[in-house]
Short mmCIF file of N, CA and C in Angstrom, two decimals:
data_model
loop_
_atom_site.label_atom_id
_atom_site.label_comp_id
_atom_site.label_asym_id
_atom_site.label_seq_id
_atom_site.Cartn_x
_atom_site.Cartn_y
_atom_site.Cartn_z
N ASP A 115 -2.22 13.97 -3.17
CA ASP A 115 -1.74 13.30 -4.43
C ASP A 115 -0.88 12.04 -4.06
N GLY A 116 0.06 12.26 -3.12
CA GLY A 116 0.96 11.17 -2.73
C GLY A 116 0.18 9.99 -2.08
N PHE A 117 -0.76 10.37 -1.28
CA PHE A 117 -1.63 9.35 -0.64
C PHE A 117 -2.36 8.51 -1.68
N ASP A 118 -3.03 9.18 -2.58
CA ASP A 118 -3.83 8.50 -3.56
C ASP A 118 -2.98 7.71 -4.55
N THR A 119 -1.76 8.21 -4.89
CA THR A 119 -0.93 7.48 -5.84
C THR A 119 -0.39 6.19 -5.18
N ALA A 120 -0.06 6.27 -3.92
CA ALA A 120 0.48 5.05 -3.25
C ALA A 120 -0.54 4.15 -2.60
N ALA A 121 -1.82 4.54 -2.67
CA ALA A 121 -2.86 3.77 -1.99
C ALA A 121 -2.91 2.30 -2.31
N MET A 122 -2.72 1.94 -3.63
CA MET A 122 -2.78 0.55 -3.99
C MET A 122 -1.67 -0.30 -3.37
N GLY A 123 -0.56 0.35 -3.15
CA GLY A 123 0.54 -0.38 -2.47
C GLY A 123 0.21 -0.73 -1.04
N TYR A 124 -0.57 0.12 -0.41
CA TYR A 124 -0.99 -0.14 1.01
C TYR A 124 -1.96 -1.31 1.04
N ILE A 125 -2.92 -1.35 0.09
CA ILE A 125 -4.00 -2.33 0.17
C ILE A 125 -3.75 -3.62 -0.59
N ALA A 126 -2.71 -3.68 -1.39
CA ALA A 126 -2.45 -4.87 -2.22
C ALA A 126 -2.37 -6.18 -1.46
N PRO A 127 -1.68 -6.27 -0.34
CA PRO A 127 -1.67 -7.58 0.37
C PRO A 127 -3.01 -8.05 0.86
N THR A 128 -3.78 -7.06 1.42
CA THR A 128 -5.13 -7.45 1.89
C THR A 128 -6.08 -7.78 0.80
N LEU A 129 -5.99 -7.01 -0.31
CA LEU A 129 -6.84 -7.20 -1.47
C LEU A 129 -6.55 -8.59 -2.10
N SER A 130 -5.30 -8.95 -2.20
CA SER A 130 -4.94 -10.23 -2.86
C SER A 130 -5.42 -11.40 -2.03
N THR A 131 -5.37 -11.23 -0.68
CA THR A 131 -5.87 -12.30 0.20
C THR A 131 -7.40 -12.41 0.11
N GLU A 132 -8.08 -11.27 0.19
CA GLU A 132 -9.52 -11.22 0.19
C GLU A 132 -10.14 -11.70 -1.09
N TRP A 133 -9.47 -11.34 -2.19
CA TRP A 133 -10.08 -11.75 -3.51
C TRP A 133 -9.50 -13.10 -4.04
N GLY A 134 -8.49 -13.63 -3.21
CA GLY A 134 -7.88 -14.92 -3.65
C GLY A 134 -7.14 -14.84 -4.94
N ILE A 135 -6.36 -13.78 -5.13
CA ILE A 135 -5.57 -13.62 -6.36
C ILE A 135 -4.10 -13.51 -6.01
N ALA A 136 -3.29 -13.90 -6.99
CA ALA A 136 -1.84 -13.81 -6.81
C ALA A 136 -1.41 -12.32 -6.78
N LYS A 137 -0.37 -12.03 -6.03
CA LYS A 137 0.09 -10.61 -5.92
C LYS A 137 0.51 -10.07 -7.29
N GLN A 138 1.12 -10.94 -8.11
CA GLN A 138 1.59 -10.50 -9.41
C GLN A 138 0.42 -10.06 -10.36
N ASP A 139 -0.79 -10.56 -10.05
CA ASP A 139 -1.96 -10.18 -10.86
C ASP A 139 -2.35 -8.74 -10.61
N LEU A 140 -1.83 -8.14 -9.54
CA LEU A 140 -2.11 -6.80 -9.25
C LEU A 140 -1.17 -5.84 -9.97
N GLY A 141 -0.21 -6.35 -10.69
CA GLY A 141 0.77 -5.50 -11.44
C GLY A 141 0.04 -4.43 -12.28
N PRO A 142 -0.87 -4.84 -13.18
CA PRO A 142 -1.55 -3.79 -13.94
C PRO A 142 -2.32 -2.74 -13.16
N VAL A 143 -2.87 -3.20 -12.07
CA VAL A 143 -3.63 -2.27 -11.23
C VAL A 143 -2.64 -1.24 -10.57
N LEU A 144 -1.46 -1.79 -10.15
CA LEU A 144 -0.52 -0.86 -9.49
C LEU A 144 0.14 0.13 -10.48
N SER A 145 0.26 -0.29 -11.77
CA SER A 145 0.88 0.63 -12.74
C SER A 145 -0.14 1.50 -13.43
N ALA A 146 -1.46 1.21 -13.32
CA ALA A 146 -2.45 2.00 -14.02
C ALA A 146 -2.49 3.43 -13.59
N ALA A 147 -2.39 3.67 -12.27
CA ALA A 147 -2.43 5.03 -11.76
C ALA A 147 -1.17 5.86 -12.29
N LEU A 148 -0.02 5.21 -12.38
CA LEU A 148 1.15 5.90 -12.85
C LEU A 148 1.09 6.18 -14.32
N LEU A 149 0.47 5.31 -15.11
CA LEU A 149 0.22 5.58 -16.53
C LEU A 149 -0.71 6.74 -16.70
N GLY A 150 -1.80 6.76 -15.89
CA GLY A 150 -2.75 7.87 -15.93
C GLY A 150 -2.08 9.14 -15.50
N LEU A 151 -1.20 9.05 -14.51
CA LEU A 151 -0.53 10.24 -13.99
C LEU A 151 0.27 10.92 -15.08
N SER A 152 1.02 10.10 -15.85
CA SER A 152 1.82 10.62 -16.95
C SER A 152 0.98 11.27 -18.04
N LEU A 153 -0.06 10.57 -18.38
CA LEU A 153 -0.97 11.05 -19.47
C LEU A 153 -1.66 12.35 -18.99
N GLY A 154 -2.14 12.34 -17.74
CA GLY A 154 -2.79 13.54 -17.21
C GLY A 154 -1.90 14.76 -17.24
N ALA A 155 -0.63 14.57 -16.90
CA ALA A 155 0.31 15.65 -16.83
C ALA A 155 0.58 16.23 -18.29
N LEU A 156 0.60 15.33 -19.27
CA LEU A 156 0.82 15.75 -20.67
C LEU A 156 -0.37 16.51 -21.16
N ILE A 157 -1.53 16.08 -20.84
CA ILE A 157 -2.77 16.70 -21.38
C ILE A 157 -3.10 18.04 -20.68
N ALA A 158 -2.74 18.12 -19.38
CA ALA A 158 -3.21 19.26 -18.55
C ALA A 158 -2.75 20.64 -19.10
N GLY A 159 -1.55 20.74 -19.53
CA GLY A 159 -0.97 22.00 -19.97
C GLY A 159 -1.77 22.61 -21.09
N PRO A 160 -1.90 21.95 -22.24
CA PRO A 160 -2.67 22.48 -23.34
C PRO A 160 -4.12 22.77 -23.05
N VAL A 161 -4.72 21.89 -22.24
CA VAL A 161 -6.15 22.12 -21.89
C VAL A 161 -6.30 23.36 -21.01
N SER A 162 -5.39 23.48 -20.02
CA SER A 162 -5.48 24.65 -19.17
C SER A 162 -5.18 25.95 -19.88
N ASP A 163 -4.39 25.91 -20.95
CA ASP A 163 -4.15 27.09 -21.77
C ASP A 163 -5.39 27.53 -22.48
N ARG A 164 -6.32 26.57 -22.76
CA ARG A 164 -7.52 26.85 -23.44
C ARG A 164 -8.69 27.30 -22.50
N ILE A 165 -8.84 26.59 -21.41
CA ILE A 165 -10.06 26.85 -20.57
C ILE A 165 -9.73 27.43 -19.21
N GLY A 166 -8.49 27.57 -18.83
CA GLY A 166 -8.10 28.20 -17.55
C GLY A 166 -7.51 27.16 -16.59
N ARG A 167 -6.57 27.69 -15.83
CA ARG A 167 -5.85 26.82 -14.87
C ARG A 167 -6.71 26.42 -13.70
N LYS A 168 -7.56 27.39 -13.19
CA LYS A 168 -8.39 27.09 -12.08
C LYS A 168 -9.41 26.03 -12.48
N ARG A 169 -10.05 26.14 -13.61
CA ARG A 169 -11.00 25.20 -14.04
C ARG A 169 -10.42 23.78 -14.10
N VAL A 170 -9.24 23.66 -14.70
CA VAL A 170 -8.58 22.33 -14.83
C VAL A 170 -8.24 21.80 -13.45
N LEU A 171 -7.71 22.63 -12.59
CA LEU A 171 -7.33 22.17 -11.25
C LEU A 171 -8.54 21.72 -10.46
N VAL A 172 -9.62 22.49 -10.48
CA VAL A 172 -10.82 22.08 -9.77
C VAL A 172 -11.41 20.82 -10.31
N PHE A 173 -11.51 20.77 -11.68
CA PHE A 173 -12.04 19.54 -12.26
C PHE A 173 -11.16 18.32 -12.01
N SER A 174 -9.85 18.51 -11.96
CA SER A 174 -8.90 17.38 -11.73
C SER A 174 -9.14 16.81 -10.35
N CYS A 175 -9.26 17.76 -9.34
CA CYS A 175 -9.48 17.29 -7.98
C CYS A 175 -10.82 16.53 -7.89
N LEU A 176 -11.85 17.09 -8.50
CA LEU A 176 -13.15 16.40 -8.50
C LEU A 176 -13.02 15.07 -9.14
N PHE A 177 -12.34 15.01 -10.32
CA PHE A 177 -12.23 13.76 -11.10
C PHE A 177 -11.51 12.68 -10.34
N PHE A 178 -10.34 13.03 -9.71
CA PHE A 178 -9.61 11.98 -9.05
C PHE A 178 -10.25 11.58 -7.73
N GLY A 179 -10.98 12.55 -7.09
CA GLY A 179 -11.76 12.15 -5.90
C GLY A 179 -12.86 11.14 -6.20
N LEU A 180 -13.59 11.44 -7.29
CA LEU A 180 -14.74 10.56 -7.65
C LEU A 180 -14.15 9.22 -8.19
N SER A 181 -13.06 9.21 -8.85
CA SER A 181 -12.44 8.00 -9.32
C SER A 181 -11.96 7.13 -8.18
N SER A 182 -11.41 7.76 -7.19
CA SER A 182 -10.94 7.01 -6.04
C SER A 182 -12.12 6.46 -5.26
N LEU A 183 -13.19 7.16 -5.21
CA LEU A 183 -14.43 6.71 -4.58
C LEU A 183 -14.99 5.50 -5.37
N ALA A 184 -14.96 5.58 -6.69
CA ALA A 184 -15.43 4.43 -7.48
C ALA A 184 -14.54 3.21 -7.30
N THR A 185 -13.24 3.45 -7.14
CA THR A 185 -12.28 2.37 -6.93
C THR A 185 -12.56 1.55 -5.69
N ALA A 186 -13.02 2.29 -4.68
CA ALA A 186 -13.40 1.59 -3.42
C ALA A 186 -14.50 0.55 -3.60
N TYR A 187 -15.34 0.76 -4.64
CA TYR A 187 -16.49 -0.18 -4.86
C TYR A 187 -16.22 -1.07 -6.07
N ALA A 188 -15.02 -1.15 -6.58
CA ALA A 188 -14.70 -2.05 -7.70
C ALA A 188 -14.86 -3.48 -7.26
N GLN A 189 -15.39 -4.32 -8.19
CA GLN A 189 -15.64 -5.70 -7.94
C GLN A 189 -14.76 -6.68 -8.69
N SER A 190 -13.91 -6.17 -9.55
CA SER A 190 -13.05 -6.99 -10.37
C SER A 190 -11.73 -6.31 -10.64
N LEU A 191 -10.72 -7.13 -11.04
CA LEU A 191 -9.42 -6.55 -11.36
C LEU A 191 -9.52 -5.57 -12.49
N ASN A 192 -10.39 -5.86 -13.53
CA ASN A 192 -10.49 -4.93 -14.69
C ASN A 192 -11.09 -3.61 -14.19
N SER A 193 -12.16 -3.61 -13.47
CA SER A 193 -12.70 -2.34 -13.01
C SER A 193 -11.78 -1.61 -12.09
N LEU A 194 -11.04 -2.36 -11.26
CA LEU A 194 -10.06 -1.72 -10.35
C LEU A 194 -8.96 -1.01 -11.15
N THR A 195 -8.53 -1.73 -12.22
CA THR A 195 -7.48 -1.12 -13.11
C THR A 195 -7.96 0.14 -13.82
N ILE A 196 -9.15 0.08 -14.34
CA ILE A 196 -9.72 1.24 -15.06
C ILE A 196 -9.86 2.42 -14.10
N TRP A 197 -10.43 2.21 -12.90
CA TRP A 197 -10.64 3.31 -11.98
C TRP A 197 -9.30 3.88 -11.45
N ARG A 198 -8.29 2.97 -11.33
CA ARG A 198 -7.01 3.52 -10.88
C ARG A 198 -6.40 4.33 -11.99
N PHE A 199 -6.58 3.95 -13.27
CA PHE A 199 -6.12 4.77 -14.37
C PHE A 199 -6.75 6.16 -14.36
N PHE A 200 -8.07 6.15 -14.14
CA PHE A 200 -8.78 7.47 -14.12
C PHE A 200 -8.32 8.31 -12.93
N THR A 201 -8.08 7.66 -11.82
CA THR A 201 -7.53 8.36 -10.61
C THR A 201 -6.23 9.01 -10.97
N GLY A 202 -5.31 8.26 -11.59
CA GLY A 202 -4.04 8.82 -11.97
C GLY A 202 -4.17 9.93 -13.02
N LEU A 203 -5.10 9.82 -13.93
CA LEU A 203 -5.31 10.89 -14.92
C LEU A 203 -5.66 12.22 -14.20
N GLY A 204 -6.52 12.17 -13.25
CA GLY A 204 -6.88 13.40 -12.49
C GLY A 204 -5.67 13.92 -11.68
N LEU A 205 -4.95 13.01 -11.04
CA LEU A 205 -3.80 13.38 -10.22
C LEU A 205 -2.75 14.05 -11.14
N GLY A 206 -2.52 13.51 -12.26
CA GLY A 206 -1.49 14.04 -13.18
C GLY A 206 -1.92 15.38 -13.74
N ALA A 207 -3.16 15.65 -13.93
CA ALA A 207 -3.59 16.94 -14.39
C ALA A 207 -3.57 17.99 -13.34
N ALA A 208 -3.71 17.59 -12.08
CA ALA A 208 -3.74 18.58 -10.98
C ALA A 208 -2.33 19.16 -10.74
N MET A 209 -1.32 18.35 -10.73
CA MET A 209 0.04 18.79 -10.34
C MET A 209 0.58 19.94 -11.13
N PRO A 210 0.59 19.89 -12.48
CA PRO A 210 1.18 21.04 -13.23
C PRO A 210 0.47 22.35 -12.98
N ASN A 211 -0.87 22.24 -12.90
CA ASN A 211 -1.63 23.46 -12.65
C ASN A 211 -1.45 24.03 -11.27
N ALA A 212 -1.30 23.17 -10.28
CA ALA A 212 -0.99 23.65 -8.94
C ALA A 212 0.40 24.37 -8.94
N ILE A 213 1.35 23.76 -9.60
CA ILE A 213 2.64 24.41 -9.65
C ILE A 213 2.61 25.78 -10.33
N THR A 214 1.86 25.83 -11.45
CA THR A 214 1.73 27.10 -12.21
C THR A 214 1.13 28.18 -11.32
N LEU A 215 0.06 27.83 -10.64
CA LEU A 215 -0.66 28.82 -9.83
C LEU A 215 0.17 29.29 -8.62
N ILE A 216 0.91 28.32 -8.05
CA ILE A 216 1.72 28.68 -6.90
C ILE A 216 2.85 29.61 -7.35
N SER A 217 3.49 29.25 -8.49
CA SER A 217 4.57 30.10 -8.95
C SER A 217 4.08 31.54 -9.31
N GLU A 218 2.83 31.59 -9.82
CA GLU A 218 2.29 32.93 -10.16
C GLU A 218 1.96 33.78 -8.97
N PHE A 219 1.33 33.16 -7.99
CA PHE A 219 0.77 33.95 -6.81
C PHE A 219 1.76 34.05 -5.64
N ALA A 220 2.73 33.22 -5.51
CA ALA A 220 3.62 33.29 -4.44
C ALA A 220 4.50 34.52 -4.56
N PRO A 221 4.76 35.27 -3.50
CA PRO A 221 5.69 36.42 -3.56
C PRO A 221 7.05 36.03 -4.08
N GLN A 222 7.69 36.81 -4.88
CA GLN A 222 8.99 36.58 -5.50
C GLN A 222 9.98 36.03 -4.47
N ARG A 223 10.10 36.66 -3.32
CA ARG A 223 11.14 36.33 -2.39
C ARG A 223 10.99 34.95 -1.76
N CYS A 224 9.77 34.36 -1.78
CA CYS A 224 9.60 33.04 -1.21
C CYS A 224 9.00 32.06 -2.22
N ARG A 225 9.02 32.40 -3.49
CA ARG A 225 8.46 31.53 -4.53
C ARG A 225 9.08 30.14 -4.58
N SER A 226 10.41 30.08 -4.57
CA SER A 226 11.06 28.80 -4.64
C SER A 226 10.72 27.94 -3.41
N ARG A 227 10.65 28.55 -2.22
CA ARG A 227 10.30 27.76 -1.03
C ARG A 227 8.86 27.26 -1.13
N ALA A 228 7.99 28.11 -1.67
CA ALA A 228 6.61 27.64 -1.79
C ALA A 228 6.45 26.47 -2.73
N ILE A 229 7.12 26.54 -3.83
CA ILE A 229 7.12 25.41 -4.82
C ILE A 229 7.69 24.14 -4.24
N ASN A 230 8.85 24.28 -3.52
CA ASN A 230 9.52 23.13 -2.92
C ASN A 230 8.67 22.53 -1.82
N THR A 231 7.93 23.40 -1.04
CA THR A 231 7.03 22.88 0.01
C THR A 231 5.92 22.13 -0.66
N MET A 232 5.38 22.56 -1.79
CA MET A 232 4.32 21.88 -2.44
C MET A 232 4.81 20.50 -2.91
N TYR A 233 6.04 20.44 -3.43
CA TYR A 233 6.59 19.14 -3.91
C TYR A 233 6.76 18.17 -2.73
N CYS A 234 7.10 18.73 -1.55
CA CYS A 234 7.23 17.90 -0.32
C CYS A 234 5.95 17.25 0.08
N GLY A 235 4.78 17.83 -0.31
CA GLY A 235 3.55 17.28 0.08
C GLY A 235 3.28 15.88 -0.55
N PHE A 236 3.87 15.67 -1.75
CA PHE A 236 3.67 14.36 -2.38
C PHE A 236 4.31 13.22 -1.61
N PRO A 237 5.62 13.24 -1.26
CA PRO A 237 6.17 12.17 -0.45
C PRO A 237 5.61 12.08 0.94
N LEU A 238 5.32 13.27 1.48
CA LEU A 238 4.73 13.27 2.83
C LEU A 238 3.35 12.61 2.86
N GLY A 239 2.58 12.83 1.80
CA GLY A 239 1.27 12.14 1.70
C GLY A 239 1.40 10.69 1.55
N ALA A 240 2.39 10.25 0.76
CA ALA A 240 2.67 8.81 0.54
C ALA A 240 3.14 8.15 1.81
N ALA A 241 4.04 8.87 2.56
CA ALA A 241 4.56 8.29 3.81
C ALA A 241 3.46 8.27 4.90
N GLY A 242 2.74 9.35 5.01
CA GLY A 242 1.65 9.44 6.01
C GLY A 242 0.57 8.41 5.74
N GLY A 243 0.35 8.16 4.39
CA GLY A 243 -0.66 7.19 4.00
C GLY A 243 -0.36 5.81 4.53
N GLY A 244 0.89 5.51 4.61
CA GLY A 244 1.28 4.16 5.13
C GLY A 244 0.89 4.00 6.62
N ALA A 245 1.10 5.10 7.39
CA ALA A 245 0.72 5.05 8.82
C ALA A 245 -0.80 5.00 8.97
N ILE A 246 -1.51 5.81 8.19
CA ILE A 246 -2.95 5.86 8.24
C ILE A 246 -3.51 4.45 7.85
N SER A 247 -2.99 3.92 6.80
CA SER A 247 -3.47 2.60 6.27
C SER A 247 -3.31 1.52 7.27
N SER A 248 -2.20 1.57 7.99
CA SER A 248 -1.94 0.48 9.00
C SER A 248 -2.97 0.47 10.04
N TRP A 249 -3.67 1.57 10.31
CA TRP A 249 -4.77 1.65 11.19
C TRP A 249 -6.13 1.34 10.52
N LEU A 250 -6.33 1.93 9.35
CA LEU A 250 -7.58 1.83 8.64
C LEU A 250 -7.90 0.40 8.16
N ILE A 251 -6.99 -0.28 7.52
CA ILE A 251 -7.23 -1.59 6.96
C ILE A 251 -7.68 -2.62 7.97
N PRO A 252 -6.98 -2.81 9.09
CA PRO A 252 -7.39 -3.81 10.07
C PRO A 252 -8.80 -3.45 10.67
N ASN A 253 -9.11 -2.18 10.84
CA ASN A 253 -10.35 -1.77 11.50
C ASN A 253 -11.53 -1.54 10.57
N HIS A 254 -11.21 -1.17 9.29
CA HIS A 254 -12.32 -0.83 8.39
C HIS A 254 -12.22 -1.43 7.04
N GLY A 255 -11.26 -2.24 6.75
CA GLY A 255 -11.09 -2.90 5.45
C GLY A 255 -10.31 -2.05 4.50
N TRP A 256 -9.90 -2.67 3.37
CA TRP A 256 -9.08 -1.95 2.38
C TRP A 256 -9.79 -0.83 1.67
N GLN A 257 -11.10 -0.95 1.59
CA GLN A 257 -11.90 0.11 0.89
C GLN A 257 -11.76 1.44 1.64
N SER A 258 -11.55 1.36 2.96
CA SER A 258 -11.53 2.63 3.74
C SER A 258 -10.36 3.52 3.35
N VAL A 259 -9.26 2.88 2.86
CA VAL A 259 -8.10 3.70 2.41
C VAL A 259 -8.48 4.49 1.21
N LEU A 260 -9.19 3.86 0.26
CA LEU A 260 -9.61 4.59 -0.97
C LEU A 260 -10.66 5.55 -0.65
N LEU A 261 -11.53 5.31 0.34
CA LEU A 261 -12.58 6.26 0.68
C LEU A 261 -11.89 7.52 1.27
N ALA A 262 -10.88 7.29 2.15
CA ALA A 262 -10.14 8.42 2.75
C ALA A 262 -9.47 9.26 1.68
N GLY A 263 -8.92 8.56 0.64
CA GLY A 263 -8.28 9.22 -0.51
C GLY A 263 -9.25 9.88 -1.40
N ALA A 264 -10.53 9.62 -1.25
CA ALA A 264 -11.55 10.30 -2.04
C ALA A 264 -12.12 11.49 -1.32
N ILE A 265 -12.25 11.38 -0.02
CA ILE A 265 -12.88 12.50 0.71
C ILE A 265 -12.06 13.77 0.70
N ALA A 266 -10.78 13.64 0.92
CA ALA A 266 -9.93 14.84 0.96
C ALA A 266 -9.97 15.64 -0.38
N PRO A 267 -9.78 15.03 -1.54
CA PRO A 267 -9.91 15.84 -2.75
C PRO A 267 -11.30 16.41 -3.05
N LEU A 268 -12.31 15.71 -2.61
CA LEU A 268 -13.65 16.21 -2.81
C LEU A 268 -13.94 17.45 -1.95
N VAL A 269 -13.41 17.43 -0.75
CA VAL A 269 -13.54 18.65 0.15
C VAL A 269 -12.65 19.75 -0.48
N LEU A 270 -11.46 19.40 -0.90
CA LEU A 270 -10.55 20.34 -1.55
C LEU A 270 -11.23 20.97 -2.80
N THR A 271 -11.93 20.20 -3.54
CA THR A 271 -12.65 20.75 -4.75
C THR A 271 -13.50 21.89 -4.37
N VAL A 272 -14.26 21.78 -3.33
CA VAL A 272 -15.20 22.85 -2.93
C VAL A 272 -14.40 24.08 -2.52
N LEU A 273 -13.34 23.85 -1.73
CA LEU A 273 -12.50 24.99 -1.30
C LEU A 273 -11.87 25.68 -2.50
N LEU A 274 -11.31 24.89 -3.44
CA LEU A 274 -10.65 25.54 -4.61
C LEU A 274 -11.69 26.32 -5.42
N ALA A 275 -12.84 25.79 -5.63
CA ALA A 275 -13.90 26.41 -6.44
C ALA A 275 -14.31 27.78 -5.79
N LEU A 276 -14.31 27.78 -4.49
CA LEU A 276 -14.72 28.98 -3.78
C LEU A 276 -13.66 30.03 -3.57
N LEU A 277 -12.44 29.57 -3.30
CA LEU A 277 -11.37 30.52 -2.88
C LEU A 277 -10.21 30.75 -3.83
N LEU A 278 -9.99 29.83 -4.75
CA LEU A 278 -8.83 29.98 -5.63
C LEU A 278 -9.11 30.91 -6.77
N PRO A 279 -8.25 32.01 -6.96
CA PRO A 279 -8.43 32.87 -8.09
C PRO A 279 -7.91 32.25 -9.38
N GLU A 280 -8.43 32.67 -10.52
CA GLU A 280 -7.88 32.22 -11.80
C GLU A 280 -6.56 32.88 -12.01
N SER A 281 -5.69 32.22 -12.82
CA SER A 281 -4.42 32.72 -13.20
C SER A 281 -4.55 34.21 -13.93
N VAL A 282 -3.91 35.12 -13.39
CA VAL A 282 -3.97 36.48 -14.01
C VAL A 282 -3.39 36.40 -15.44
N LYS A 283 -2.28 35.66 -15.60
CA LYS A 283 -1.63 35.52 -16.91
C LYS A 283 -2.64 34.97 -17.95
N TYR A 284 -3.35 33.92 -17.50
CA TYR A 284 -4.38 33.36 -18.37
C TYR A 284 -5.42 34.37 -18.76
N LEU A 285 -5.90 35.11 -17.78
CA LEU A 285 -7.00 36.07 -17.97
C LEU A 285 -6.53 37.16 -18.95
N VAL A 286 -5.33 37.58 -18.78
CA VAL A 286 -4.77 38.62 -19.60
C VAL A 286 -4.61 38.13 -21.07
N GLN A 287 -4.00 36.97 -21.20
CA GLN A 287 -3.83 36.39 -22.52
C GLN A 287 -5.11 36.17 -23.28
N ARG A 288 -6.19 35.84 -22.54
CA ARG A 288 -7.50 35.59 -23.14
C ARG A 288 -8.31 36.83 -23.27
N GLY A 289 -7.84 37.94 -22.81
CA GLY A 289 -8.55 39.23 -22.91
C GLY A 289 -9.86 39.14 -22.07
N LYS A 290 -9.81 38.57 -20.88
CA LYS A 290 -10.99 38.47 -20.07
C LYS A 290 -11.29 39.78 -19.34
N ASP A 291 -12.33 39.72 -18.49
CA ASP A 291 -12.86 40.88 -17.81
C ASP A 291 -11.74 41.64 -17.05
N VAL A 292 -11.53 42.90 -17.50
CA VAL A 292 -10.46 43.69 -16.91
C VAL A 292 -10.62 43.97 -15.43
N MET A 293 -11.89 44.15 -15.03
CA MET A 293 -12.17 44.40 -13.58
C MET A 293 -11.77 43.18 -12.77
N GLN A 294 -12.07 42.04 -13.25
CA GLN A 294 -11.68 40.79 -12.51
C GLN A 294 -10.17 40.68 -12.41
N ILE A 295 -9.46 40.99 -13.48
CA ILE A 295 -7.97 40.98 -13.47
C ILE A 295 -7.44 41.97 -12.42
N LYS A 296 -8.02 43.20 -12.46
CA LYS A 296 -7.53 44.18 -11.46
C LYS A 296 -7.84 43.78 -10.06
N ARG A 297 -8.99 43.16 -9.83
CA ARG A 297 -9.37 42.72 -8.48
C ARG A 297 -8.42 41.65 -7.90
N ILE A 298 -8.06 40.66 -8.81
CA ILE A 298 -7.14 39.62 -8.39
C ILE A 298 -5.75 40.17 -8.20
N ALA A 299 -5.32 41.06 -9.10
CA ALA A 299 -3.97 41.65 -8.97
C ALA A 299 -3.83 42.52 -7.70
N ALA A 300 -4.94 43.25 -7.36
CA ALA A 300 -4.97 44.08 -6.14
C ALA A 300 -4.82 43.15 -4.89
N GLN A 301 -5.59 42.09 -4.92
CA GLN A 301 -5.57 41.16 -3.79
C GLN A 301 -4.16 40.60 -3.61
N TYR A 302 -3.56 40.21 -4.74
CA TYR A 302 -2.17 39.66 -4.77
C TYR A 302 -1.20 40.65 -4.19
N LYS A 303 -1.31 41.91 -4.57
CA LYS A 303 -0.40 42.93 -4.05
C LYS A 303 -0.57 43.16 -2.53
N MET A 304 -1.84 43.15 -2.09
CA MET A 304 -2.13 43.30 -0.70
C MET A 304 -1.50 42.18 0.15
N GLU A 305 -1.65 40.94 -0.34
CA GLU A 305 -1.11 39.80 0.32
C GLU A 305 0.41 39.84 0.37
N GLU A 306 1.01 40.29 -0.71
CA GLU A 306 2.48 40.43 -0.76
C GLU A 306 3.00 41.41 0.30
N LYS A 307 2.30 42.56 0.43
CA LYS A 307 2.69 43.52 1.43
C LYS A 307 2.55 42.99 2.84
N GLN A 308 1.51 42.19 3.07
CA GLN A 308 1.33 41.60 4.45
C GLN A 308 2.42 40.64 4.74
N VAL A 309 2.96 39.89 3.73
CA VAL A 309 3.98 38.92 3.96
C VAL A 309 5.26 39.66 4.39
N ARG A 310 5.47 40.81 3.78
CA ARG A 310 6.67 41.62 4.15
C ARG A 310 6.60 42.15 5.56
#
């Protein structure tokens, strides 16, 4: 998330030179992802209450991965701005659901640490993205930064779809399959014992 959110900051100087535009013209592009991020975070909670936290998280990763991929092939400032907004929308929807699932499945004794560690991923991704971009841009162009930001969430989408369990609280509130709830709860208890 941190890498994708900060990506435009890394590529802005090269992009403005290559497209022959003033740096201030990139203002809307740079703020579009943040606007989408805010809106995505607001929408994610009510939607995940209706259709499930796992579904929203998986779809969010897929959505911002595909949007980042599309951004790499944008040909104008308008399309760049739109795709960055969509990228932010997906990023914003992912974060609250990730926090909810971590707080639900992390063992009580290390729950705070798990949530704090997840939050550290955002600035680390943004900082690491700067180092990666300084190598990618001169060697592969500005599009490579956006492509790298697309590949990771698309791979993560597959892993989440296959391995992430749905929120037990959501399943109970919606009166879903009791056997599925028991299976997830049993797995959670087994993992908690192993941590001890």
